[in-house]
Short mmCIF file of C-alpha atoms in Angstrom, two decimals:
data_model
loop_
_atom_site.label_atom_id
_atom_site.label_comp_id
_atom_site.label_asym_id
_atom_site.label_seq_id
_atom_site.Cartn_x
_atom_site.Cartn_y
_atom_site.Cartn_z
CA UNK A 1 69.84 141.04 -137.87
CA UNK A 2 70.70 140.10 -134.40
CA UNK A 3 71.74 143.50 -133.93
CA UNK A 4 68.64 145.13 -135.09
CA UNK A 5 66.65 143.37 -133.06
CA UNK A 6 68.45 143.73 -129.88
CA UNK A 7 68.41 148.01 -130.52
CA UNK A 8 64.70 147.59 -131.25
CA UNK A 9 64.32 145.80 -127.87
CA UNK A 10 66.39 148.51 -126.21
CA UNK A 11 64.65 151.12 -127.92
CA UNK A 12 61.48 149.78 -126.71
CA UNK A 13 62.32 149.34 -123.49
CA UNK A 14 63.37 153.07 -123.12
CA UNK A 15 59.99 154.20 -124.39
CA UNK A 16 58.21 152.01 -122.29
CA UNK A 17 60.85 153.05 -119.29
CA UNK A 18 59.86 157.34 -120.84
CA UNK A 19 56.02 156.55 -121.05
CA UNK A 20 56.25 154.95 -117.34
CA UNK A 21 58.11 158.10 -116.08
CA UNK A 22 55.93 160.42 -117.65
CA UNK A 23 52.99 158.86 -115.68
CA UNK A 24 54.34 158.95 -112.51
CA UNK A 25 55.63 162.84 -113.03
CA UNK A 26 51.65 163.08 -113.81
CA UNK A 27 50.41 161.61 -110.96
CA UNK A 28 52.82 163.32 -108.36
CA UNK A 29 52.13 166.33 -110.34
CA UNK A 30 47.99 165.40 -109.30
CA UNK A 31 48.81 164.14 -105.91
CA UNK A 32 50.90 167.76 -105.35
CA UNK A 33 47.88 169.44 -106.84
CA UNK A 34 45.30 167.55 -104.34
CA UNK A 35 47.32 168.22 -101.30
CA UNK A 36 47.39 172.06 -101.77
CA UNK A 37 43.62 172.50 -102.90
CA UNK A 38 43.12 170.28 -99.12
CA UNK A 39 45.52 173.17 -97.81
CA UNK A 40 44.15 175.91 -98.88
CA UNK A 41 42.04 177.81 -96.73
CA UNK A 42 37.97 176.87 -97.11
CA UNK A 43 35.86 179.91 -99.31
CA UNK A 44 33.78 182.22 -97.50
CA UNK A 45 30.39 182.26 -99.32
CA UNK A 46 28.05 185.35 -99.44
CA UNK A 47 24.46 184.71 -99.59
CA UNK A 48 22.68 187.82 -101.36
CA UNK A 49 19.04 188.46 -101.61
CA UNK A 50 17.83 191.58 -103.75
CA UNK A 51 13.90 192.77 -103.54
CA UNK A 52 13.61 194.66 -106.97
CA UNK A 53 11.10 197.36 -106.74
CA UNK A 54 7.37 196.59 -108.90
CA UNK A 55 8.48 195.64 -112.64
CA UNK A 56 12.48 196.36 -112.12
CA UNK A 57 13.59 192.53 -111.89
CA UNK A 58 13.79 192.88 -115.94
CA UNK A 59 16.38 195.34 -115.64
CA UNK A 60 18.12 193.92 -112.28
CA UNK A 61 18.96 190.80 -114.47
CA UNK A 62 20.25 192.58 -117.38
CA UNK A 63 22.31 194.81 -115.28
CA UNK A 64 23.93 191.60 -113.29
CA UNK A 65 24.14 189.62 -116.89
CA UNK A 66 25.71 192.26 -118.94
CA UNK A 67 27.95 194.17 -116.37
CA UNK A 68 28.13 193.45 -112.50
CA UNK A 69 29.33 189.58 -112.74
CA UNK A 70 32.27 190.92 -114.36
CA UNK A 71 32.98 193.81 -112.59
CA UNK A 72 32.73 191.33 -109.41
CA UNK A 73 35.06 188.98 -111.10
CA UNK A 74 37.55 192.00 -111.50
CA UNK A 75 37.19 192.78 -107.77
CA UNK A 76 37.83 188.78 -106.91
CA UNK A 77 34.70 187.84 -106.17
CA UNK A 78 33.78 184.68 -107.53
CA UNK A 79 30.54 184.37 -109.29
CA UNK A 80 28.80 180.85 -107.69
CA UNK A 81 24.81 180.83 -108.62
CA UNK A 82 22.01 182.96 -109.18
CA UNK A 83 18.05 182.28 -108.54
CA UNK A 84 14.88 183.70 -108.82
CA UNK A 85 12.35 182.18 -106.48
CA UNK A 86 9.27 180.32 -108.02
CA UNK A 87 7.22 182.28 -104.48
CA UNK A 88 8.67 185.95 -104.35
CA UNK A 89 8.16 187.87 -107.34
CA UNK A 90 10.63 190.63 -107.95
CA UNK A 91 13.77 188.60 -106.06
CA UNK A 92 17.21 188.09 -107.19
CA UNK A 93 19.33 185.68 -105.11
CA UNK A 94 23.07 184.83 -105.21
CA UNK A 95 26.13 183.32 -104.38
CA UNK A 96 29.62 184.42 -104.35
CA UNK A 97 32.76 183.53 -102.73
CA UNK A 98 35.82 185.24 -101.31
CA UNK A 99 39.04 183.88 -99.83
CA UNK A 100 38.26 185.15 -96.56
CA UNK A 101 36.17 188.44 -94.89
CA UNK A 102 39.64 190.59 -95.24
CA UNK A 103 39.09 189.76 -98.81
CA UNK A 104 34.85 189.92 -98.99
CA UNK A 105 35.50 193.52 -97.78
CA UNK A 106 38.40 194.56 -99.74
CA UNK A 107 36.79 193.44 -102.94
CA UNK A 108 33.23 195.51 -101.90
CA UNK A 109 35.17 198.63 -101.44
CA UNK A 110 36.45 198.10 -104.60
CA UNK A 111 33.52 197.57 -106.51
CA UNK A 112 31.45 200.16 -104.84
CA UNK A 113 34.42 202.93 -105.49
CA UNK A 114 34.85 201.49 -109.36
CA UNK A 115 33.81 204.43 -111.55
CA UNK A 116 32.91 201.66 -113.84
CA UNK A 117 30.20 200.48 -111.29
CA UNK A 118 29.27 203.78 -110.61
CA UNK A 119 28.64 204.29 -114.57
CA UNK A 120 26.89 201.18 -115.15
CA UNK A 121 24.81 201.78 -111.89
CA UNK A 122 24.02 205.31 -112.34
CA UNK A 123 22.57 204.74 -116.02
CA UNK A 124 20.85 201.53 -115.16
CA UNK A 125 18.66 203.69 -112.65
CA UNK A 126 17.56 206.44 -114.95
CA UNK A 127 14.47 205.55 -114.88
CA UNK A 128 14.28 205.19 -111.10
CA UNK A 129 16.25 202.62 -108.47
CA UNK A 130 16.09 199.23 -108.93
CA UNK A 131 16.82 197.60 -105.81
CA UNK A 132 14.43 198.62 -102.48
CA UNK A 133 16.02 196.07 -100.07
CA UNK A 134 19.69 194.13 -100.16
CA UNK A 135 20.44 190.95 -97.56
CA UNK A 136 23.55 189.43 -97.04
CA UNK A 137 24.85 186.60 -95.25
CA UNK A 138 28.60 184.95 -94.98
CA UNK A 139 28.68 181.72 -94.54
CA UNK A 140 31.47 178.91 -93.87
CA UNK A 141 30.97 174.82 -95.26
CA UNK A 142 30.25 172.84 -92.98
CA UNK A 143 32.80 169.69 -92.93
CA UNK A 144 30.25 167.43 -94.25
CA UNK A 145 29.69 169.73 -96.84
CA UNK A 146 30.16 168.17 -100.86
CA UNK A 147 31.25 171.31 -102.05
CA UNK A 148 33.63 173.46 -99.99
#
């Protein structure tokens, strides 16, 4: 009996000893995982604004919902937010990011070339162009920034 209960203690004590070292591979694991997200290099965000022409907002959403977040997503361009103002009818604004503007412009010429894009684009204008005017600004977070 003695013996039994002196394995049981040692078998305890190496699952306690496992489930100790398991949390500690965790949280270097985390730590490791913290350090290189500080490392890495900030986003560069791109601040879009699209002026639809008179009633083509409709079909500027359903072309952005149904096709060009993706097809920006396969050119690495990350899809952040999209808006329509309560104060300018007809207005699409965005976010994305890109790793850097090597990246931003690698990742337009991409898209624009895609014969994908030029499908999707080319059919969702049959009926005349949707977009009259296109803004964009880069922008960098500023260190007091909550999201980077």
């Amino acid at each position: 009996m003695k013996n039994r209960s002196f394995l049981a203690g040692i078998l305890l004590g190496a699952l306690l000893l496992a489930i100790v070292s398991q949390v500690n591979i965790f949280r270097s694991a985390a730590a490791v995982d913290e350090k290189a997200a500080a490392a890495e290099e900030p986003l560069l965000y791109e601040l879009r604004t699209y002026t639809a022409h008179d009633g083509k907002l409709d079909a500027l959403h359903a072309r952005f919902r149904d096709h060009t977040m993706k097809l920006f997503e396969k050119h690495g361009m990350k899809n952040i937010m999209y808006w329509t103002p309560v104060d300018r009818e007809n207005t699409l604004i965005y976010v994305i990011a890109h790793k850097n503007k090597a990246a931003a412009e690698a990742s337009w010429k991409g898209f624009v070339s895609d014969p994908e894009w030029k499908k999707v684009a080319e059919e969702s204008q049959r009926d005349g162009k949707l977009v009259a005017k296109v803004e964009s600004v880069y922008m960098k977070a500023t260190d007091y920034s909550p999201m980077k």
